[in-house]
Amino acid sequence: MSLLPERPIYLDCQATTPVDPRVVEAMLPYFTDCPGNPSSSNHLYGWEAKAAVDLARETAAQAIGAEPKEIVFTSGATEANNLAIKGVAEAYLSKGRHLITMQTEHNAVLEPCKYLEKLGFEVTYLPPEPDGLLDIECLEQAIRADTILVSVMAANNEIGVLQPLAEIGQVCRQRQILFHTDAAQAIGKIPLDVETMQIDLLSITGHKLYGPKGIGALYIRSRNPHVQVAAQLQGGGQERNVRSGTLPTPQIVGLGKAIELGLAEQATEAKRLTALRTHLWQKLQVLDGIHLNGHPQLRLPGCLSVSFAGVDGAALLLGLQPYVALSSGSACASSKPTPSHVLTALGLSSQLSKSTLRFGLGRFTTPEDIEQAAHHVINVIQQCRHQSSLNCS
Ligand SMILES: *Cc1c(COP(=O)(O)O)cnc(C)c1O
């Protein structure tokens, strides 16, 4: 029996995931027995570290239908997005200064775009449809002669909707505009293929996929077309001069293992999580005034975003704290008083967006967890509503 007091059920897998024990095991030797720098080419320690990095690079490439040399390791998806957006903006200055993205992107895309605006670039922030999806016609109309990049995420971190990557890719390729996608939430959860989807740059991260925090990668297309990205970190010239810095072998090995497992288990996990998510949504139907955010089918298997009318958001989260660990929107925004920019873009009022719960189910979520969580959520909502009806009378 565990000596720890009972801890809340973890349902915040869009914020981060626990590292799979099989990933930890794969990483361990690279902290101690194999400490070499993958760039050290004169001895065994360097060679074995390089071999491990090469293998992870191959796994990451294969997962998205790319070549190993098209993968650049970064510290995570934030850095990968910054490198893609600022790196392309800098490299294609002579072609144009216009970029297109969506209002519902992660801040790791929106903030680099705002930064570029300060430097004189122009950015169009497309609104989503009410179900969170991009309207392709809306994208086509926004394209200009000087547009250099379209950045649209694969899966939304707050509401879980999946964007029509293949359609976006087709529009961009026809118009000879580069297409970047932030796939931090998507890799290992849904099929991704840079060829059929005509993706030119793609960002991933380890810690949303049962891998370690602090490691990610950017895919940069090398032919048809050969994509140029200006380095944002200068130094030892690692990663073909695109991203200098000593490669963190244990983290890279962990990322590779996490991708390998995610891919091997993707189909069965998607089925299992979709069933759990559907069950949770059905259980919540005993409550009135509930609203599902985002398209009901085109979504991540493990993500359910629900708004509860007539409930004080702060009281709801506080009431749930001992029982269920989740948040209303993104983890980065949970410390900010302003309502989620994603829910606002969907047309939700500030009040409704604050009384929203994002259920993030994952590999270690059990049917029992869902029963318990539903039970607690229903109780707390009923208490909150009872409380506010007392306050009103
Ligand atoms: C988590 C997340 C990021 C940031 O990734 P880090 O690896 O934590 O930097 C970027 N985009 C999306 C969609 C995310 O979910």
Short mmCIF file of C-alpha atoms and ligand atoms in Angstrom, two decimals:
data_model
loop_
_atom_site.label_atom_id
_atom_site.label_comp_id
_atom_site.label_asym_id
_atom_site.label_seq_id
_atom_site.Cartn_x
_atom_site.Cartn_y
_atom_site.Cartn_z
CA MET A 1 0.00 0.00 0.00
CA SER A 2 1.20 3.47 -0.79
CA LEU A 3 2.15 5.65 2.14
CA LEU A 4 1.25 8.76 0.20
CA PRO A 5 -2.14 10.31 0.92
CA GLU A 6 -4.56 9.77 -1.91
CA ARG A 7 -3.77 12.11 -4.77
CA PRO A 8 -6.15 13.68 -7.27
CA ILE A 9 -6.86 11.77 -10.50
CA TYR A 10 -4.59 13.18 -13.20
CA LEU A 11 -6.64 14.40 -16.16
CA ASP A 12 -4.35 17.11 -17.50
CA CYS A 13 -2.61 15.22 -20.32
CA GLN A 14 -2.80 18.20 -22.71
CA ALA A 15 -0.61 20.12 -20.24
CA THR A 16 1.94 17.35 -19.93
CA THR A 17 2.11 13.58 -19.52
CA PRO A 18 4.01 11.32 -17.13
CA VAL A 19 7.07 9.70 -18.67
CA ASP A 20 6.43 6.09 -19.63
CA PRO A 21 8.66 3.78 -17.50
CA ARG A 22 9.88 2.15 -20.74
CA VAL A 23 11.12 5.57 -21.86
CA VAL A 24 12.93 6.16 -18.55
CA GLU A 25 14.61 2.78 -18.89
CA ALA A 26 15.83 3.56 -22.41
CA MET A 27 17.25 6.91 -21.25
CA LEU A 28 19.11 5.77 -18.11
CA PRO A 29 22.35 4.38 -19.66
CA TYR A 30 22.93 7.69 -21.45
CA PHE A 31 23.22 9.55 -18.15
CA THR A 32 25.92 7.28 -16.74
CA ASP A 33 27.50 4.44 -18.76
CA CYS A 34 27.41 6.24 -22.11
CA PRO A 35 28.12 9.88 -21.26
CA GLY A 36 29.75 10.85 -24.56
CA ASN A 37 29.09 13.97 -26.57
CA PRO A 38 27.53 12.86 -29.88
CA SER A 39 29.81 15.35 -31.64
CA SER A 40 33.00 13.74 -30.25
CA SER A 41 34.23 11.79 -33.25
CA ASN A 42 37.51 10.48 -31.83
CA HIS A 43 36.37 7.82 -29.37
CA LEU A 44 33.89 5.12 -28.49
CA TYR A 45 31.87 7.31 -26.11
CA GLY A 46 31.16 9.82 -28.80
CA TRP A 47 30.33 7.12 -31.35
CA GLU A 48 27.83 5.34 -29.15
CA ALA A 49 26.10 8.62 -28.25
CA LYS A 50 25.93 9.51 -31.92
CA ALA A 51 24.51 6.09 -32.77
CA ALA A 52 21.76 6.59 -30.18
CA VAL A 53 20.96 10.06 -31.52
CA ASP A 54 20.91 8.74 -35.10
CA LEU A 55 18.45 6.02 -34.13
CA ALA A 56 16.10 8.52 -32.46
CA ARG A 57 16.37 10.80 -35.47
CA GLU A 58 15.40 7.91 -37.72
CA THR A 59 12.41 7.04 -35.53
CA ALA A 60 11.20 10.66 -35.48
CA ALA A 61 11.59 10.94 -39.26
CA GLN A 62 9.84 7.66 -39.98
CA ALA A 63 6.90 8.64 -37.77
CA ILE A 64 6.04 11.51 -40.10
CA GLY A 65 7.25 10.13 -43.42
CA ALA A 66 10.42 12.25 -43.49
CA GLU A 67 14.17 11.65 -43.94
CA PRO A 68 16.43 11.61 -40.86
CA LYS A 69 18.45 14.59 -42.13
CA GLU A 70 15.25 16.68 -42.13
CA ILE A 71 14.93 16.43 -38.32
CA VAL A 72 16.49 19.14 -36.12
CA PHE A 73 16.40 18.52 -32.38
CA THR A 74 15.29 21.45 -30.21
CA SER A 75 14.41 22.00 -26.56
CA GLY A 76 10.71 21.47 -27.27
CA ALA A 77 7.83 22.68 -29.39
CA THR A 78 8.20 26.30 -28.25
CA GLU A 79 11.69 26.44 -29.68
CA ALA A 80 10.70 24.46 -32.78
CA ASN A 81 7.86 26.93 -33.49
CA ASN A 82 10.13 29.93 -32.92
CA LEU A 83 12.77 28.44 -35.21
CA ALA A 84 10.23 27.66 -37.93
CA ILE A 85 8.46 31.02 -37.89
CA LYS A 86 11.35 33.42 -37.25
CA GLY A 87 13.76 31.26 -39.24
CA VAL A 88 11.54 31.26 -42.35
CA ALA A 89 10.67 34.95 -41.97
CA GLU A 90 14.37 35.82 -41.93
CA ALA A 91 15.32 33.47 -44.78
CA TYR A 92 12.52 34.57 -47.14
CA LEU A 93 12.67 38.33 -46.52
CA SER A 94 13.19 39.02 -50.21
CA LYS A 95 10.05 37.06 -51.14
CA GLY A 96 7.66 38.82 -48.77
CA ARG A 97 6.73 39.86 -45.29
CA HIS A 98 3.26 38.40 -44.81
CA LEU A 99 2.36 35.38 -42.64
CA ILE A 100 -0.97 33.68 -41.95
CA THR A 101 -1.94 31.82 -38.79
CA MET A 102 -5.04 31.26 -36.63
CA GLN A 103 -6.41 33.01 -33.56
CA THR A 104 -6.59 29.66 -31.78
CA GLU A 105 -2.89 28.79 -32.05
CA HIS A 106 -0.69 28.12 -29.02
CA ASN A 107 1.16 31.14 -27.67
CA ALA A 108 4.38 29.52 -28.91
CA VAL A 109 3.12 30.41 -32.41
CA LEU A 110 1.23 33.63 -31.65
CA GLU A 111 4.04 35.31 -29.71
CA PRO A 112 6.75 34.79 -32.38
CA CYS A 113 4.22 36.20 -34.89
CA LYS A 114 3.62 39.27 -32.71
CA TYR A 115 7.38 39.67 -32.39
CA LEU A 116 7.71 39.64 -36.18
CA GLU A 117 4.97 42.28 -36.45
CA LYS A 118 7.16 44.57 -34.35
CA LEU A 119 9.95 44.03 -36.88
CA GLY A 120 7.70 45.13 -39.73
CA PHE A 121 6.12 41.85 -40.85
CA GLU A 122 2.37 41.57 -41.35
CA VAL A 123 0.40 38.70 -39.86
CA THR A 124 -3.20 37.64 -40.56
CA TYR A 125 -4.84 35.83 -37.64
CA LEU A 126 -7.71 33.81 -39.10
CA PRO A 127 -10.79 33.21 -36.92
CA PRO A 128 -11.99 29.60 -36.51
CA GLU A 129 -15.44 28.34 -37.40
CA PRO A 130 -17.66 27.91 -34.30
CA ASP A 131 -16.50 24.27 -34.11
CA GLY A 132 -12.85 25.35 -33.99
CA LEU A 133 -11.94 24.31 -37.54
CA LEU A 134 -10.27 26.44 -40.17
CA ASP A 135 -12.43 27.41 -43.13
CA ILE A 136 -10.26 26.68 -46.18
CA GLU A 137 -11.92 29.40 -48.25
CA CYS A 138 -11.09 31.87 -45.53
CA LEU A 139 -7.44 30.79 -45.83
CA GLU A 140 -7.47 31.11 -49.62
CA GLN A 141 -8.84 34.63 -49.40
CA ALA A 142 -6.16 35.67 -46.93
CA ILE A 143 -3.28 34.62 -49.18
CA ARG A 144 -1.43 37.50 -50.83
CA ALA A 145 1.39 37.77 -53.36
CA ASP A 146 3.82 38.46 -50.51
CA THR A 147 2.67 35.63 -48.21
CA ILE A 148 5.61 33.43 -47.23
CA LEU A 149 4.27 31.13 -44.53
CA VAL A 150 1.03 29.61 -43.25
CA SER A 151 1.18 28.19 -39.72
CA VAL A 152 -1.79 26.13 -38.54
CA MET A 153 -1.59 23.62 -35.69
CA ALA A 154 -2.42 19.94 -36.15
CA ALA A 155 -4.39 19.44 -32.91
CA ASN A 156 -5.52 22.17 -30.56
CA ASN A 157 -4.19 21.96 -27.00
CA GLU A 158 -7.32 23.41 -25.37
CA ILE A 159 -10.24 21.95 -27.27
CA GLY A 160 -8.55 19.08 -29.12
CA VAL A 161 -9.88 19.79 -32.62
CA LEU A 162 -7.89 18.48 -35.58
CA GLN A 163 -7.28 20.90 -38.42
CA PRO A 164 -7.59 19.77 -42.08
CA LEU A 165 -3.83 19.51 -42.66
CA ALA A 166 -3.99 17.85 -46.10
CA GLU A 167 -6.34 20.54 -47.45
CA ILE A 168 -4.20 23.34 -46.03
CA GLY A 169 -1.08 21.68 -47.45
CA GLN A 170 -2.64 21.46 -50.88
CA VAL A 171 -3.64 25.13 -50.94
CA CYS A 172 -0.19 26.21 -49.78
CA ARG A 173 1.71 24.03 -52.24
CA GLN A 174 -0.41 25.25 -55.16
CA ARG A 175 0.38 28.84 -54.22
CA GLN A 176 4.04 28.05 -53.43
CA ILE A 177 3.71 29.15 -49.82
CA LEU A 178 5.42 27.24 -47.02
CA PHE A 179 3.19 25.36 -44.58
CA HIS A 180 4.21 24.90 -40.95
CA THR A 181 2.21 22.89 -38.44
CA ASP A 182 2.61 22.73 -34.67
CA ALA A 183 2.05 19.02 -34.05
CA ALA A 184 2.94 19.04 -30.34
CA GLN A 185 -0.42 17.49 -29.40
CA ALA A 186 -0.74 15.33 -32.49
CA ILE A 187 2.43 13.27 -32.85
CA GLY A 188 1.81 9.68 -31.78
CA LYS A 189 -1.91 10.38 -31.32
CA ILE A 190 -3.09 10.71 -34.92
CA PRO A 191 -1.44 9.71 -38.23
CA LEU A 192 0.84 12.39 -39.68
CA ASP A 193 2.58 12.28 -43.06
CA VAL A 194 4.51 15.23 -44.43
CA GLU A 195 4.27 13.90 -48.00
CA THR A 196 0.54 13.26 -48.33
CA MET A 197 -0.26 16.32 -46.20
CA GLN A 198 2.28 18.49 -48.06
CA ILE A 199 3.76 19.85 -44.85
CA ASP A 200 7.04 21.80 -45.08
CA LEU A 201 7.82 22.34 -41.38
CA LEU A 202 6.45 20.43 -38.39
CA SER A 203 7.07 20.93 -34.65
CA ILE A 204 6.97 18.19 -32.04
CA THR A 205 7.72 17.81 -28.33
CA GLY A 206 8.42 14.88 -26.03
CA HIS A 207 6.44 15.69 -22.93
CA LYS A 208 2.93 15.47 -24.41
CA LEU A 209 3.76 11.95 -25.58
CA TYR A 210 5.02 10.24 -22.38
CA GLY A 211 8.56 11.39 -23.12
CA PRO A 212 10.78 13.78 -21.15
CA LYS A 213 10.30 17.54 -20.90
CA GLY A 214 12.86 19.80 -22.55
CA ILE A 215 13.23 17.96 -25.85
CA GLY A 216 11.47 18.33 -29.17
CA ALA A 217 12.23 18.63 -32.86
CA LEU A 218 11.51 20.58 -35.99
CA TYR A 219 11.06 18.82 -39.33
CA ILE A 220 12.40 20.98 -42.17
CA ARG A 221 11.65 19.78 -45.71
CA SER A 222 14.86 19.32 -47.73
CA ARG A 223 13.46 18.89 -51.24
CA ASN A 224 10.40 19.83 -53.31
CA PRO A 225 10.90 22.49 -52.07
CA HIS A 226 14.20 22.83 -50.21
CA VAL A 227 13.14 24.93 -47.22
CA GLN A 228 15.53 27.54 -45.84
CA VAL A 229 15.50 28.33 -42.13
CA ALA A 230 17.81 30.95 -40.65
CA ALA A 231 19.43 29.70 -37.42
CA GLN A 232 18.22 31.41 -34.27
CA LEU A 233 21.02 30.04 -32.06
CA GLN A 234 24.65 30.35 -33.12
CA GLY A 235 27.45 28.28 -31.65
CA GLY A 236 29.11 24.94 -32.28
CA GLY A 237 27.26 24.33 -35.54
CA GLN A 238 25.38 21.20 -34.47
CA GLU A 239 22.29 20.09 -36.40
CA ARG A 240 23.71 21.24 -39.76
CA ASN A 241 24.26 24.72 -38.37
CA VAL A 242 20.53 25.27 -37.89
CA ARG A 243 20.49 24.74 -34.12
CA SER A 244 23.74 24.93 -32.20
CA GLY A 245 24.12 23.41 -28.75
CA THR A 246 25.35 20.07 -27.39
CA LEU A 247 22.78 17.42 -28.16
CA PRO A 248 21.16 16.10 -24.95
CA THR A 249 21.58 12.38 -25.66
CA PRO A 250 19.35 11.02 -22.83
CA GLN A 251 16.47 13.33 -23.76
CA ILE A 252 16.83 12.54 -27.46
CA VAL A 253 16.83 8.80 -26.72
CA GLY A 254 13.71 9.36 -24.60
CA LEU A 255 11.98 11.28 -27.37
CA GLY A 256 12.80 8.50 -29.84
CA LYS A 257 11.49 5.80 -27.53
CA ALA A 258 8.35 7.83 -26.78
CA ILE A 259 7.62 8.23 -30.49
CA GLU A 260 8.29 4.53 -31.13
CA LEU A 261 5.81 3.52 -28.40
CA GLY A 262 3.27 6.15 -29.40
CA LEU A 263 3.27 4.88 -32.96
CA ALA A 264 3.13 1.20 -32.03
CA GLU A 265 0.14 1.78 -29.74
CA GLN A 266 -1.54 4.62 -31.64
CA ALA A 267 -4.44 2.72 -33.17
CA THR A 268 -5.42 0.73 -30.07
CA GLU A 269 -4.91 3.73 -27.76
CA ALA A 270 -7.04 5.95 -29.98
CA LYS A 271 -9.87 3.43 -29.80
CA ARG A 272 -9.58 2.99 -26.03
CA LEU A 273 -9.38 6.73 -25.30
CA THR A 274 -12.22 7.58 -27.66
CA ALA A 275 -14.41 5.07 -25.81
CA LEU A 276 -13.41 6.50 -22.41
CA ARG A 277 -13.97 10.07 -23.59
CA THR A 278 -17.37 9.20 -25.05
CA HIS A 279 -18.31 7.47 -21.80
CA LEU A 280 -17.31 10.55 -19.79
CA TRP A 281 -19.37 12.83 -22.04
CA GLN A 282 -22.37 10.52 -21.65
CA LYS A 283 -22.05 10.50 -17.86
CA LEU A 284 -22.03 14.31 -17.81
CA GLN A 285 -25.40 14.36 -19.60
CA VAL A 286 -27.20 14.20 -16.23
CA LEU A 287 -26.27 17.88 -15.92
CA ASP A 288 -28.17 20.68 -17.68
CA GLY A 289 -26.45 23.56 -19.39
CA ILE A 290 -23.37 21.72 -20.64
CA HIS A 291 -21.66 22.60 -23.88
CA LEU A 292 -18.99 20.67 -25.80
CA ASN A 293 -16.23 22.88 -27.22
CA GLY A 294 -14.85 21.97 -30.63
CA HIS A 295 -15.95 19.61 -33.37
CA PRO A 296 -17.54 16.46 -31.85
CA GLN A 297 -15.67 13.96 -34.07
CA LEU A 298 -12.63 15.70 -35.54
CA ARG A 299 -10.75 15.78 -32.26
CA LEU A 300 -7.95 14.16 -30.28
CA PRO A 301 -9.08 10.86 -28.78
CA GLY A 302 -8.14 11.92 -25.24
CA CYS A 303 -9.40 15.51 -25.10
CA LEU A 304 -12.83 16.72 -23.97
CA SER A 305 -13.50 20.42 -23.36
CA VAL A 306 -16.81 21.16 -21.68
CA SER A 307 -18.34 24.47 -20.53
CA PHE A 308 -20.84 24.51 -17.69
CA ALA A 309 -23.39 27.34 -17.68
CA GLY A 310 -24.31 29.08 -14.43
CA VAL A 311 -21.23 28.00 -12.52
CA ASP A 312 -18.51 30.18 -11.05
CA GLY A 313 -15.32 28.98 -12.76
CA ALA A 314 -13.01 29.66 -9.82
CA ALA A 315 -15.31 27.85 -7.39
CA LEU A 316 -15.54 24.91 -9.78
CA LEU A 317 -11.78 24.44 -10.08
CA LEU A 318 -11.31 24.95 -6.35
CA GLY A 319 -14.02 22.41 -5.54
CA LEU A 320 -12.43 19.83 -7.82
CA GLN A 321 -8.86 20.34 -6.60
CA PRO A 322 -8.76 17.53 -4.01
CA TYR A 323 -10.24 14.98 -6.43
CA VAL A 324 -9.33 15.69 -10.04
CA ALA A 325 -6.28 17.50 -11.48
CA LEU A 326 -7.30 19.39 -14.59
CA SER A 327 -7.50 22.94 -15.87
CA SER A 328 -9.95 25.05 -17.75
CA GLY A 329 -7.69 25.81 -20.69
CA SER A 330 -3.96 25.76 -21.31
CA ALA A 331 -1.60 25.28 -18.39
CA CYS A 332 0.30 28.45 -19.32
CA ALA A 333 -2.93 30.46 -19.13
CA SER A 334 -4.12 28.92 -15.85
CA SER A 335 -2.19 31.55 -13.90
CA LYS A 336 -3.63 34.44 -15.92
CA PRO A 337 -6.90 36.16 -15.06
CA THR A 338 -7.96 36.70 -18.68
CA PRO A 339 -10.26 34.16 -20.36
CA SER A 340 -8.73 31.68 -22.81
CA HIS A 341 -8.03 33.23 -26.24
CA VAL A 342 -9.09 29.93 -27.84
CA LEU A 343 -12.53 29.81 -26.21
CA THR A 344 -13.01 33.53 -26.86
CA ALA A 345 -12.27 32.97 -30.57
CA LEU A 346 -14.97 30.27 -30.60
CA GLY A 347 -17.43 32.91 -29.42
CA LEU A 348 -17.74 31.90 -25.77
CA SER A 349 -18.46 34.64 -23.23
CA SER A 350 -15.76 35.40 -20.70
CA GLN A 351 -17.92 33.85 -17.98
CA LEU A 352 -18.59 30.62 -19.88
CA SER A 353 -14.98 30.24 -20.89
CA LYS A 354 -13.96 30.47 -17.23
CA SER A 355 -16.40 27.73 -16.27
CA THR A 356 -14.83 25.32 -18.76
CA LEU A 357 -13.06 22.08 -17.95
CA ARG A 358 -10.54 20.45 -20.24
CA PHE A 359 -10.40 16.72 -19.56
CA GLY A 360 -7.08 15.33 -20.75
CA LEU A 361 -7.14 11.54 -20.79
CA GLY A 362 -4.01 9.54 -21.49
CA ARG A 363 -2.18 6.24 -21.58
CA PHE A 364 -2.47 5.69 -17.83
CA THR A 365 -6.11 6.77 -17.46
CA THR A 366 -8.32 3.84 -16.39
CA PRO A 367 -12.09 3.34 -16.70
CA GLU A 368 -12.23 3.61 -12.89
CA ASP A 369 -10.54 7.06 -13.10
CA ILE A 370 -13.30 8.20 -15.46
CA GLU A 371 -16.09 6.89 -13.23
CA GLN A 372 -14.57 8.67 -10.23
CA ALA A 373 -13.86 11.89 -12.09
CA ALA A 374 -17.38 12.07 -13.54
CA HIS A 375 -18.83 11.47 -10.09
CA HIS A 376 -16.80 14.31 -8.55
CA VAL A 377 -17.42 16.74 -11.39
CA ILE A 378 -21.19 16.17 -11.26
CA ASN A 379 -21.18 16.64 -7.46
CA VAL A 380 -19.13 19.81 -7.53
CA ILE A 381 -21.16 21.34 -10.38
CA GLN A 382 -24.39 20.63 -8.53
CA GLN A 383 -22.95 22.15 -5.34
CA CYS A 384 -21.74 25.25 -7.20
CA ARG A 385 -25.12 25.73 -8.85
CA HIS A 386 -26.95 25.23 -5.57
CA GLN A 387 -24.62 27.75 -3.93
CA SER A 388 -25.16 30.38 -6.61
CA SER A 389 -28.96 29.92 -6.51
CA LEU A 390 -28.79 30.57 -2.75
CA ASN A 391 -26.71 33.70 -3.37
CA CYS A 392 -29.26 35.00 -5.84
CA SER A 393 -32.34 34.51 -3.70
C1 LIG B 1 2.72 22.13 -25.19
C2 LIG B 1 2.58 22.79 -26.50
C3 LIG B 1 3.58 23.63 -26.99
C4 LIG B 1 4.82 23.94 -26.21
O1 LIG B 1 5.68 22.84 -26.18
P1 LIG B 1 6.95 22.81 -25.22
O2 LIG B 1 7.64 21.57 -25.62
O3 LIG B 1 6.40 22.77 -23.83
O4 LIG B 1 7.75 24.02 -25.49
C5 LIG B 1 3.39 24.21 -28.23
N1 LIG B 1 2.28 23.97 -28.94
C6 LIG B 1 1.30 23.17 -28.50
C7 LIG B 1 0.09 22.93 -29.34
C8 LIG B 1 1.41 22.57 -27.26
O5 LIG B 1 0.42 21.80 -26.82
#
